[in-house]
Amino acid sequence: MKYLNLFLTSLVVASSLVLTPSFADAKRDAMVKAADNEVGGTYVRARYLELAKKPFDLQDTRKKALIMGDSHAQDFLNMVLENKALANYQIRTRYIPNICQLYLGDEDVSNFIEEKNKQICAEADHLNAAKEQMAEADLIIIASSWKPWAAERITTTLKNLGVQPKQTVKILGRKSFGKINVRSYLRQTDEDLLKLRNSVDEQQMAVNQTLRDQVGATNFVDIHRITCGEGDTCPLFTPDLELISFDGGHLTPAGARYVGNLLFTHAPLAELNN
């Protein structure tokens, strides 16, 4: 009887080990869920679009912040909200599609826009339309997955936006975390996952250098350098083993918390929370 009881006890223990997911398994399950592109895309867009073209509240005594750009600007708003940053600002947004890019000037740049996208860009929000609202803002954040031609013309764009000396302007650089392949991560150890780094988009380093040269270190937010370091690779996981990007370009909620915390504790954005 004694041996039967010991046998039955061992079966119960073994069953509990099989049926109760381990911490590592839970992490892997969370990783798979975080990599869902449809869910991730909805998360990236939702709160930004709620604020798009919404007027500033004249009864709100807080300073005014306007975030402008494409889905990378949407990512930035999520970084702000996940970290409860810019609490002393009321925030509004303007969405300008990546296919149209951010440029304001006299040059005819229509050749840079694909023919199939020209009608979309003609009907989309644009920097010229945003000038009136921008004039009301104390803080202007411009973020984009910059194409080289738009980055090369950022000085012209800023000049034509009519930014005033009393206004603070920050230009966010490009970010990329390379190709995400969750299936290949599931059987790797935690230690190996934390060491994983992907090569970034091939244009990223050159575009960021162009922006840095034109707007200066005080106004340029180098997301890549702050998050990934000096090289041309980026980590895929936070120190807590959470996936940073679900598609290589946009941030998961955990990624927004992680990258946003880094941005708001390093120059030039740290000063905004004072």
PDB file of C-alpha atoms in Angstrom:
ATOM      1  CA  MET A   1       0.000   0.000   0.000  1.00  0.00           C
ATOM      2  CA  LYS A   2       2.868   2.330   0.884  1.00  0.00           C
ATOM      3  CA  TYR A   3       4.421   1.855  -2.563  1.00  0.00           C
ATOM      4  CA  LEU A   4       1.038   2.291  -4.265  1.00  0.00           C
ATOM      5  CA  ASN A   5       0.538   5.616  -2.503  1.00  0.00           C
ATOM      6  CA  LEU A   6       4.008   6.760  -3.506  1.00  0.00           C
ATOM      7  CA  PHE A   7       3.270   5.751  -7.107  1.00  0.00           C
ATOM      8  CA  LEU A   8      -0.040   7.608  -7.145  1.00  0.00           C
ATOM      9  CA  THR A   9       1.590  10.690  -5.595  1.00  0.00           C
ATOM     10  CA  SER A  10       4.269  10.671  -8.269  1.00  0.00           C
ATOM     11  CA  LEU A  11       1.567  10.470 -10.953  1.00  0.00           C
ATOM     12  CA  VAL A  12      -0.210  13.516  -9.510  1.00  0.00           C
ATOM     13  CA  VAL A  13       3.027  15.505  -9.401  1.00  0.00           C
ATOM     14  CA  ALA A  14       3.911  14.495 -12.939  1.00  0.00           C
ATOM     15  CA  SER A  15       0.422  15.410 -14.159  1.00  0.00           C
ATOM     16  CA  SER A  16       0.633  18.830 -12.559  1.00  0.00           C
ATOM     17  CA  LEU A  17       3.948  19.418 -14.262  1.00  0.00           C
ATOM     18  CA  VAL A  18       2.428  18.549 -17.615  1.00  0.00           C
ATOM     19  CA  LEU A  19      -0.809  20.501 -17.160  1.00  0.00           C
ATOM     20  CA  THR A  20       0.602  23.599 -15.474  1.00  0.00           C
ATOM     21  CA  PRO A  21       2.424  25.779 -17.981  1.00  0.00           C
ATOM     22  CA  SER A  22       5.841  26.921 -16.876  1.00  0.00           C
ATOM     23  CA  PHE A  23       6.905  30.540 -16.722  1.00  0.00           C
ATOM     24  CA  ALA A  24       8.941  29.970 -19.871  1.00  0.00           C
ATOM     25  CA  ASP A  25       5.898  28.538 -21.668  1.00  0.00           C
ATOM     26  CA  ALA A  26       3.827  31.555 -20.643  1.00  0.00           C
ATOM     27  CA  LYS A  27       6.506  33.823 -22.052  1.00  0.00           C
ATOM     28  CA  ARG A  28       6.433  31.923 -25.340  1.00  0.00           C
ATOM     29  CA  ASP A  29       2.636  32.134 -25.501  1.00  0.00           C
ATOM     30  CA  ALA A  30       2.827  35.887 -24.904  1.00  0.00           C
ATOM     31  CA  MET A  31       5.449  36.135 -27.637  1.00  0.00           C
ATOM     32  CA  VAL A  32       3.161  34.464 -30.181  1.00  0.00           C
ATOM     33  CA  LYS A  33       0.248  36.732 -29.245  1.00  0.00           C
ATOM     34  CA  ALA A  34       2.446  39.830 -29.427  1.00  0.00           C
ATOM     35  CA  ALA A  35       3.463  38.924 -32.985  1.00  0.00           C
ATOM     36  CA  ASP A  36      -0.117  39.045 -34.293  1.00  0.00           C
ATOM     37  CA  ASN A  37       0.080  41.666 -37.047  1.00  0.00           C
ATOM     38  CA  GLU A  38      -3.643  42.428 -37.116  1.00  0.00           C
ATOM     39  CA  VAL A  39      -3.882  43.005 -33.375  1.00  0.00           C
ATOM     40  CA  GLY A  40      -0.614  44.911 -33.415  1.00  0.00           C
ATOM     41  CA  GLY A  41      -1.729  47.161 -36.252  1.00  0.00           C
ATOM     42  CA  THR A  42      -4.946  48.032 -34.437  1.00  0.00           C
ATOM     43  CA  TYR A  43      -2.971  48.885 -31.309  1.00  0.00           C
ATOM     44  CA  VAL A  44      -0.581  51.132 -33.241  1.00  0.00           C
ATOM     45  CA  ARG A  45      -3.349  53.147 -34.915  1.00  0.00           C
ATOM     46  CA  ALA A  46      -6.229  53.353 -32.468  1.00  0.00           C
ATOM     47  CA  ARG A  47      -5.377  56.125 -30.003  1.00  0.00           C
ATOM     48  CA  TYR A  48      -3.597  58.252 -32.590  1.00  0.00           C
ATOM     49  CA  LEU A  49      -6.585  58.353 -34.915  1.00  0.00           C
ATOM     50  CA  GLU A  50      -8.867  59.334 -32.036  1.00  0.00           C
ATOM     51  CA  LEU A  51      -6.841  62.546 -31.679  1.00  0.00           C
ATOM     52  CA  ALA A  52      -6.293  63.217 -35.389  1.00  0.00           C
ATOM     53  CA  LYS A  53      -7.332  66.744 -36.459  1.00  0.00           C
ATOM     54  CA  LYS A  54      -9.022  67.249 -33.101  1.00  0.00           C
ATOM     55  CA  PRO A  55      -8.756  70.947 -32.106  1.00  0.00           C
ATOM     56  CA  PHE A  56      -6.857  71.961 -28.996  1.00  0.00           C
ATOM     57  CA  ASP A  57      -9.072  72.633 -25.997  1.00  0.00           C
ATOM     58  CA  LEU A  58      -8.846  76.346 -25.279  1.00  0.00           C
ATOM     59  CA  GLN A  59     -10.113  75.755 -21.733  1.00  0.00           C
ATOM     60  CA  ASP A  60      -7.241  73.364 -20.996  1.00  0.00           C
ATOM     61  CA  THR A  61      -4.421  75.319 -19.336  1.00  0.00           C
ATOM     62  CA  ARG A  62      -1.759  72.748 -20.165  1.00  0.00           C
ATOM     63  CA  LYS A  63       0.760  73.331 -22.919  1.00  0.00           C
ATOM     64  CA  LYS A  64      -0.083  72.022 -26.387  1.00  0.00           C
ATOM     65  CA  ALA A  65       1.738  69.227 -28.225  1.00  0.00           C
ATOM     66  CA  LEU A  66       1.133  68.296 -31.859  1.00  0.00           C
ATOM     67  CA  ILE A  67       2.440  64.959 -33.170  1.00  0.00           C
ATOM     68  CA  MET A  68       2.576  64.695 -36.958  1.00  0.00           C
ATOM     69  CA  GLY A  69       3.517  61.892 -39.307  1.00  0.00           C
ATOM     70  CA  ASP A  70       2.810  58.326 -40.372  1.00  0.00           C
ATOM     71  CA  SER A  71       2.558  55.064 -38.430  1.00  0.00           C
ATOM     72  CA  HIS A  72       5.887  55.834 -36.759  1.00  0.00           C
ATOM     73  CA  ALA A  73       4.237  58.912 -35.274  1.00  0.00           C
ATOM     74  CA  GLN A  74       1.478  56.591 -34.088  1.00  0.00           C
ATOM     75  CA  ASP A  75       4.161  54.470 -32.434  1.00  0.00           C
ATOM     76  CA  PHE A  76       5.524  57.570 -30.733  1.00  0.00           C
ATOM     77  CA  LEU A  77       2.133  58.467 -29.267  1.00  0.00           C
ATOM     78  CA  ASN A  78       1.931  54.940 -27.837  1.00  0.00           C
ATOM     79  CA  MET A  79       5.378  55.435 -26.288  1.00  0.00           C
ATOM     80  CA  VAL A  80       4.106  58.633 -24.685  1.00  0.00           C
ATOM     81  CA  LEU A  81       0.934  57.050 -23.336  1.00  0.00           C
ATOM     82  CA  GLU A  82       2.521  53.793 -22.150  1.00  0.00           C
ATOM     83  CA  ASN A  83       5.050  55.787 -20.126  1.00  0.00           C
ATOM     84  CA  LYS A  84       2.644  58.515 -18.989  1.00  0.00           C
ATOM     85  CA  ALA A  85       5.035  61.036 -20.523  1.00  0.00           C
ATOM     86  CA  LEU A  86       4.165  64.601 -21.555  1.00  0.00           C
ATOM     87  CA  ALA A  87       1.569  64.695 -18.778  1.00  0.00           C
ATOM     88  CA  ASN A  88       1.764  68.492 -18.748  1.00  0.00           C
ATOM     89  CA  TYR A  89       0.650  68.688 -22.388  1.00  0.00           C
ATOM     90  CA  GLN A  90      -2.650  68.239 -24.168  1.00  0.00           C
ATOM     91  CA  ILE A  91      -1.847  66.136 -27.217  1.00  0.00           C
ATOM     92  CA  ARG A  92      -3.268  66.241 -30.730  1.00  0.00           C
ATOM     93  CA  THR A  93      -2.199  64.395 -33.881  1.00  0.00           C
ATOM     94  CA  ARG A  94      -2.129  64.712 -37.673  1.00  0.00           C
ATOM     95  CA  TYR A  95      -1.804  61.583 -39.799  1.00  0.00           C
ATOM     96  CA  ILE A  96       0.182  61.916 -43.020  1.00  0.00           C
ATOM     97  CA  PRO A  97       0.614  58.581 -44.852  1.00  0.00           C
ATOM     98  CA  ASN A  98       4.088  57.205 -45.378  1.00  0.00           C
ATOM     99  CA  ILE A  99       3.464  56.876 -49.108  1.00  0.00           C
ATOM    100  CA  CYS A 100       3.123  60.684 -49.255  1.00  0.00           C
ATOM    101  CA  GLN A 101       6.018  61.614 -46.940  1.00  0.00           C
ATOM    102  CA  LEU A 102       6.592  64.870 -45.057  1.00  0.00           C
ATOM    103  CA  TYR A 103       7.642  67.777 -47.239  1.00  0.00           C
ATOM    104  CA  LEU A 104       6.641  71.412 -47.574  1.00  0.00           C
ATOM    105  CA  GLY A 105       8.245  73.655 -50.160  1.00  0.00           C
ATOM    106  CA  ASP A 106       8.107  75.009 -53.677  1.00  0.00           C
ATOM    107  CA  GLU A 107       9.885  72.098 -55.324  1.00  0.00           C
ATOM    108  CA  ASP A 108       7.769  69.732 -57.406  1.00  0.00           C
ATOM    109  CA  VAL A 109       8.299  66.413 -55.629  1.00  0.00           C
ATOM    110  CA  SER A 110       5.497  64.565 -57.409  1.00  0.00           C
ATOM    111  CA  ASN A 111       8.023  62.310 -59.130  1.00  0.00           C
ATOM    112  CA  PHE A 112       8.869  60.820 -55.743  1.00  0.00           C
ATOM    113  CA  ILE A 113       5.250  59.714 -55.239  1.00  0.00           C
ATOM    114  CA  GLU A 114       4.197  56.512 -56.992  1.00  0.00           C
ATOM    115  CA  GLU A 115       1.523  57.080 -59.618  1.00  0.00           C
ATOM    116  CA  LYS A 116      -0.919  54.731 -57.870  1.00  0.00           C
ATOM    117  CA  ASN A 117      -0.602  56.785 -54.663  1.00  0.00           C
ATOM    118  CA  LYS A 118      -0.971  60.300 -56.056  1.00  0.00           C
ATOM    119  CA  GLN A 119      -4.746  60.476 -55.623  1.00  0.00           C
ATOM    120  CA  ILE A 120      -4.494  59.166 -52.074  1.00  0.00           C
ATOM    121  CA  CYS A 121      -1.895  61.802 -51.239  1.00  0.00           C
ATOM    122  CA  ALA A 122      -3.961  64.533 -52.864  1.00  0.00           C
ATOM    123  CA  GLU A 123      -6.848  63.706 -50.526  1.00  0.00           C
ATOM    124  CA  ALA A 124      -4.792  62.978 -47.384  1.00  0.00           C
ATOM    125  CA  ASP A 125      -3.879  65.372 -44.604  1.00  0.00           C
ATOM    126  CA  HIS A 126      -0.659  67.259 -45.297  1.00  0.00           C
ATOM    127  CA  LEU A 127       1.758  69.690 -43.661  1.00  0.00           C
ATOM    128  CA  ASN A 128       0.354  72.782 -45.317  1.00  0.00           C
ATOM    129  CA  ALA A 129      -3.115  71.966 -43.968  1.00  0.00           C
ATOM    130  CA  ALA A 130      -1.631  71.434 -40.505  1.00  0.00           C
ATOM    131  CA  LYS A 131       0.124  74.817 -40.324  1.00  0.00           C
ATOM    132  CA  GLU A 132      -2.741  76.602 -38.550  1.00  0.00           C
ATOM    133  CA  GLN A 133      -2.951  74.016 -35.784  1.00  0.00           C
ATOM    134  CA  MET A 134       0.816  73.785 -35.608  1.00  0.00           C
ATOM    135  CA  ALA A 135       1.013  77.531 -34.932  1.00  0.00           C
ATOM    136  CA  GLU A 136      -0.942  76.931 -31.717  1.00  0.00           C
ATOM    137  CA  ALA A 137       1.423  74.227 -30.450  1.00  0.00           C
ATOM    138  CA  ASP A 138       4.176  74.682 -27.894  1.00  0.00           C
ATOM    139  CA  LEU A 139       5.736  71.346 -28.840  1.00  0.00           C
ATOM    140  CA  ILE A 140       5.862  69.865 -32.344  1.00  0.00           C
ATOM    141  CA  ILE A 141       6.917  66.262 -32.881  1.00  0.00           C
ATOM    142  CA  ILE A 142       7.483  65.049 -36.441  1.00  0.00           C
ATOM    143  CA  ALA A 143       7.981  61.313 -36.918  1.00  0.00           C
ATOM    144  CA  SER A 144       8.157  59.209 -40.051  1.00  0.00           C
ATOM    145  CA  SER A 145       9.651  56.200 -41.713  1.00  0.00           C
ATOM    146  CA  TRP A 146      11.598  58.746 -43.705  1.00  0.00           C
ATOM    147  CA  LYS A 147      12.484  58.179 -47.313  1.00  0.00           C
ATOM    148  CA  PRO A 148      15.839  59.680 -48.348  1.00  0.00           C
ATOM    149  CA  TRP A 149      14.331  62.415 -50.523  1.00  0.00           C
ATOM    150  CA  ALA A 150      12.138  63.754 -47.699  1.00  0.00           C
ATOM    151  CA  ALA A 151      14.966  63.563 -45.149  1.00  0.00           C
ATOM    152  CA  GLU A 152      17.249  65.501 -47.491  1.00  0.00           C
ATOM    153  CA  ARG A 153      14.673  68.313 -47.599  1.00  0.00           C
ATOM    154  CA  ILE A 154      13.844  68.538 -43.891  1.00  0.00           C
ATOM    155  CA  THR A 155      15.537  71.950 -43.510  1.00  0.00           C
ATOM    156  CA  THR A 156      13.342  73.369 -46.293  1.00  0.00           C
ATOM    157  CA  THR A 157      10.257  71.771 -44.754  1.00  0.00           C
ATOM    158  CA  LEU A 158      10.918  73.255 -41.310  1.00  0.00           C
ATOM    159  CA  LYS A 159      11.574  76.690 -42.787  1.00  0.00           C
ATOM    160  CA  ASN A 160       8.274  76.626 -44.672  1.00  0.00           C
ATOM    161  CA  LEU A 161       6.347  75.413 -41.663  1.00  0.00           C
ATOM    162  CA  GLY A 162       7.082  78.775 -40.085  1.00  0.00           C
ATOM    163  CA  VAL A 163       8.257  77.400 -36.748  1.00  0.00           C
ATOM    164  CA  GLN A 164       8.694  80.192 -34.191  1.00  0.00           C
ATOM    165  CA  PRO A 165      11.609  80.495 -31.738  1.00  0.00           C
ATOM    166  CA  LYS A 166       9.248  79.998 -28.786  1.00  0.00           C
ATOM    167  CA  GLN A 167       8.183  76.604 -30.157  1.00  0.00           C
ATOM    168  CA  THR A 168      10.043  73.354 -29.483  1.00  0.00           C
ATOM    169  CA  VAL A 169      10.459  71.005 -32.450  1.00  0.00           C
ATOM    170  CA  LYS A 170      11.745  67.439 -32.291  1.00  0.00           C
ATOM    171  CA  ILE A 171      12.383  65.298 -35.364  1.00  0.00           C
ATOM    172  CA  LEU A 172      12.289  61.539 -34.799  1.00  0.00           C
ATOM    173  CA  GLY A 173      14.552  59.359 -36.892  1.00  0.00           C
ATOM    174  CA  ARG A 174      13.837  56.028 -38.480  1.00  0.00           C
ATOM    175  CA  LYS A 175      13.618  52.788 -36.543  1.00  0.00           C
ATOM    176  CA  SER A 176      13.706  49.160 -37.659  1.00  0.00           C
ATOM    177  CA  PHE A 177      14.081  45.823 -35.905  1.00  0.00           C
ATOM    178  CA  GLY A 178      14.570  43.687 -38.996  1.00  0.00           C
ATOM    179  CA  LYS A 179      12.582  40.627 -39.965  1.00  0.00           C
ATOM    180  CA  ILE A 180      10.559  39.064 -37.143  1.00  0.00           C
ATOM    181  CA  ASN A 181      10.277  35.258 -37.191  1.00  0.00           C
ATOM    182  CA  VAL A 182       8.571  34.158 -33.980  1.00  0.00           C
ATOM    183  CA  ARG A 183       8.523  30.466 -34.868  1.00  0.00           C
ATOM    184  CA  SER A 184      12.305  30.395 -34.838  1.00  0.00           C
ATOM    185  CA  TYR A 185      12.394  31.966 -31.359  1.00  0.00           C
ATOM    186  CA  LEU A 186      10.097  29.533 -29.555  1.00  0.00           C
ATOM    187  CA  ARG A 187      12.676  26.813 -28.867  1.00  0.00           C
ATOM    188  CA  GLN A 188      15.564  29.130 -28.047  1.00  0.00           C
ATOM    189  CA  THR A 189      16.681  29.707 -24.474  1.00  0.00           C
ATOM    190  CA  ASP A 190      16.005  32.958 -22.683  1.00  0.00           C
ATOM    191  CA  GLU A 191      19.705  33.745 -22.769  1.00  0.00           C
ATOM    192  CA  ASP A 192      19.832  33.251 -26.531  1.00  0.00           C
ATOM    193  CA  LEU A 193      16.722  35.375 -27.098  1.00  0.00           C
ATOM    194  CA  LEU A 194      18.193  38.262 -25.148  1.00  0.00           C
ATOM    195  CA  LYS A 195      21.279  38.128 -27.342  1.00  0.00           C
ATOM    196  CA  LEU A 196      19.336  38.123 -30.611  1.00  0.00           C
ATOM    197  CA  ARG A 197      19.905  41.138 -32.845  1.00  0.00           C
ATOM    198  CA  ASN A 198      18.665  41.799 -36.370  1.00  0.00           C
ATOM    199  CA  SER A 199      20.184  43.929 -39.088  1.00  0.00           C
ATOM    200  CA  VAL A 200      18.052  47.019 -39.630  1.00  0.00           C
ATOM    201  CA  ASP A 201      16.542  48.443 -42.799  1.00  0.00           C
ATOM    202  CA  GLU A 202      19.390  49.194 -45.177  1.00  0.00           C
ATOM    203  CA  GLN A 203      18.457  52.870 -45.567  1.00  0.00           C
ATOM    204  CA  GLN A 204      18.057  53.545 -41.880  1.00  0.00           C
ATOM    205  CA  MET A 205      21.584  54.523 -40.905  1.00  0.00           C
ATOM    206  CA  ALA A 206      22.076  56.854 -43.878  1.00  0.00           C
ATOM    207  CA  VAL A 207      18.682  58.539 -43.456  1.00  0.00           C
ATOM    208  CA  ASN A 208      19.250  59.105 -39.750  1.00  0.00           C
ATOM    209  CA  GLN A 209      22.651  60.628 -40.449  1.00  0.00           C
ATOM    210  CA  THR A 210      21.061  62.975 -42.989  1.00  0.00           C
ATOM    211  CA  LEU A 211      18.461  64.098 -40.461  1.00  0.00           C
ATOM    212  CA  ARG A 212      21.039  64.499 -37.698  1.00  0.00           C
ATOM    213  CA  ASP A 213      23.263  66.640 -39.911  1.00  0.00           C
ATOM    214  CA  GLN A 214      20.403  68.921 -40.898  1.00  0.00           C
ATOM    215  CA  VAL A 215      18.496  69.445 -37.659  1.00  0.00           C
ATOM    216  CA  GLY A 216      21.265  69.015 -35.077  1.00  0.00           C
ATOM    217  CA  ALA A 217      21.533  66.840 -31.972  1.00  0.00           C
ATOM    218  CA  THR A 218      19.330  69.141 -29.883  1.00  0.00           C
ATOM    219  CA  ASN A 219      16.327  68.600 -32.110  1.00  0.00           C
ATOM    220  CA  PHE A 220      16.992  65.144 -33.536  1.00  0.00           C
ATOM    221  CA  VAL A 221      15.723  62.091 -31.647  1.00  0.00           C
ATOM    222  CA  ASP A 222      17.846  59.143 -32.736  1.00  0.00           C
ATOM    223  CA  ILE A 223      15.615  56.235 -31.788  1.00  0.00           C
ATOM    224  CA  HIS A 224      18.031  53.752 -33.304  1.00  0.00           C
ATOM    225  CA  ARG A 225      21.078  54.951 -31.390  1.00  0.00           C
ATOM    226  CA  ILE A 226      19.225  55.234 -28.069  1.00  0.00           C
ATOM    227  CA  THR A 227      17.549  51.833 -28.385  1.00  0.00           C
ATOM    228  CA  CYS A 228      20.072  49.801 -30.360  1.00  0.00           C
ATOM    229  CA  GLY A 229      23.472  51.449 -29.924  1.00  0.00           C
ATOM    230  CA  GLU A 230      26.013  52.562 -32.502  1.00  0.00           C
ATOM    231  CA  GLY A 231      25.937  49.557 -34.838  1.00  0.00           C
ATOM    232  CA  ASP A 232      23.459  48.628 -37.553  1.00  0.00           C
ATOM    233  CA  THR A 233      21.638  45.930 -35.568  1.00  0.00           C
ATOM    234  CA  CYS A 234      18.853  46.065 -32.982  1.00  0.00           C
ATOM    235  CA  PRO A 235      17.694  43.753 -30.184  1.00  0.00           C
ATOM    236  CA  LEU A 236      14.413  41.906 -30.627  1.00  0.00           C
ATOM    237  CA  PHE A 237      13.454  41.532 -26.979  1.00  0.00           C
ATOM    238  CA  THR A 238      13.248  43.741 -23.910  1.00  0.00           C
ATOM    239  CA  PRO A 239      15.283  42.736 -20.835  1.00  0.00           C
ATOM    240  CA  ASP A 240      12.031  41.146 -19.573  1.00  0.00           C
ATOM    241  CA  LEU A 241      11.976  38.932 -22.676  1.00  0.00           C
ATOM    242  CA  GLU A 242       9.041  40.697 -24.327  1.00  0.00           C
ATOM    243  CA  LEU A 243       8.914  41.173 -28.089  1.00  0.00           C
ATOM    244  CA  ILE A 244       9.728  44.790 -29.028  1.00  0.00           C
ATOM    245  CA  SER A 245       8.252  44.848 -32.540  1.00  0.00           C
ATOM    246  CA  PHE A 246       5.570  42.619 -34.015  1.00  0.00           C
ATOM    247  CA  ASP A 247       6.469  43.287 -37.654  1.00  0.00           C
ATOM    248  CA  GLY A 248       9.980  44.724 -37.559  1.00  0.00           C
ATOM    249  CA  GLY A 249       8.840  48.327 -37.889  1.00  0.00           C
ATOM    250  CA  HIS A 250       6.139  48.954 -35.303  1.00  0.00           C
ATOM    251  CA  LEU A 251       6.039  48.471 -31.561  1.00  0.00           C
ATOM    252  CA  THR A 252       4.127  46.070 -29.360  1.00  0.00           C
ATOM    253  CA  PRO A 253       2.732  47.536 -26.104  1.00  0.00           C
ATOM    254  CA  ALA A 254       5.795  46.131 -24.314  1.00  0.00           C
ATOM    255  CA  GLY A 255       8.018  47.614 -27.012  1.00  0.00           C
ATOM    256  CA  ALA A 256       6.338  51.008 -26.657  1.00  0.00           C
ATOM    257  CA  ARG A 257       6.933  50.934 -22.899  1.00  0.00           C
ATOM    258  CA  TYR A 258      10.539  49.866 -23.302  1.00  0.00           C
ATOM    259  CA  VAL A 259      11.600  52.150 -26.158  1.00  0.00           C
ATOM    260  CA  GLY A 260       9.557  55.067 -24.818  1.00  0.00           C
ATOM    261  CA  ASN A 261      11.195  54.780 -21.410  1.00  0.00           C
ATOM    262  CA  LEU A 262      14.609  54.958 -23.072  1.00  0.00           C
ATOM    263  CA  LEU A 263      13.645  57.992 -25.162  1.00  0.00           C
ATOM    264  CA  PHE A 264      12.205  59.925 -22.249  1.00  0.00           C
ATOM    265  CA  THR A 265      15.201  59.273 -20.003  1.00  0.00           C
ATOM    266  CA  HIS A 266      17.757  60.364 -22.611  1.00  0.00           C
ATOM    267  CA  ALA A 267      18.368  63.651 -24.387  1.00  0.00           C
ATOM    268  CA  PRO A 268      16.779  65.348 -26.168  1.00  0.00           C
ATOM    269  CA  LEU A 269      13.343  64.236 -24.890  1.00  0.00           C
ATOM    270  CA  ALA A 270      14.156  63.863 -21.184  1.00  0.00           C
ATOM    271  CA  GLU A 271      13.871  67.633 -20.764  1.00  0.00           C
ATOM    272  CA  LEU A 272      10.217  67.565 -21.874  1.00  0.00           C
ATOM    273  CA  ASN A 273       9.084  65.805 -18.698  1.00  0.00           C
ATOM    274  CA  ASN A 274      10.559  68.467 -16.411  1.00  0.00           C
TER     275      ASN A 274
END
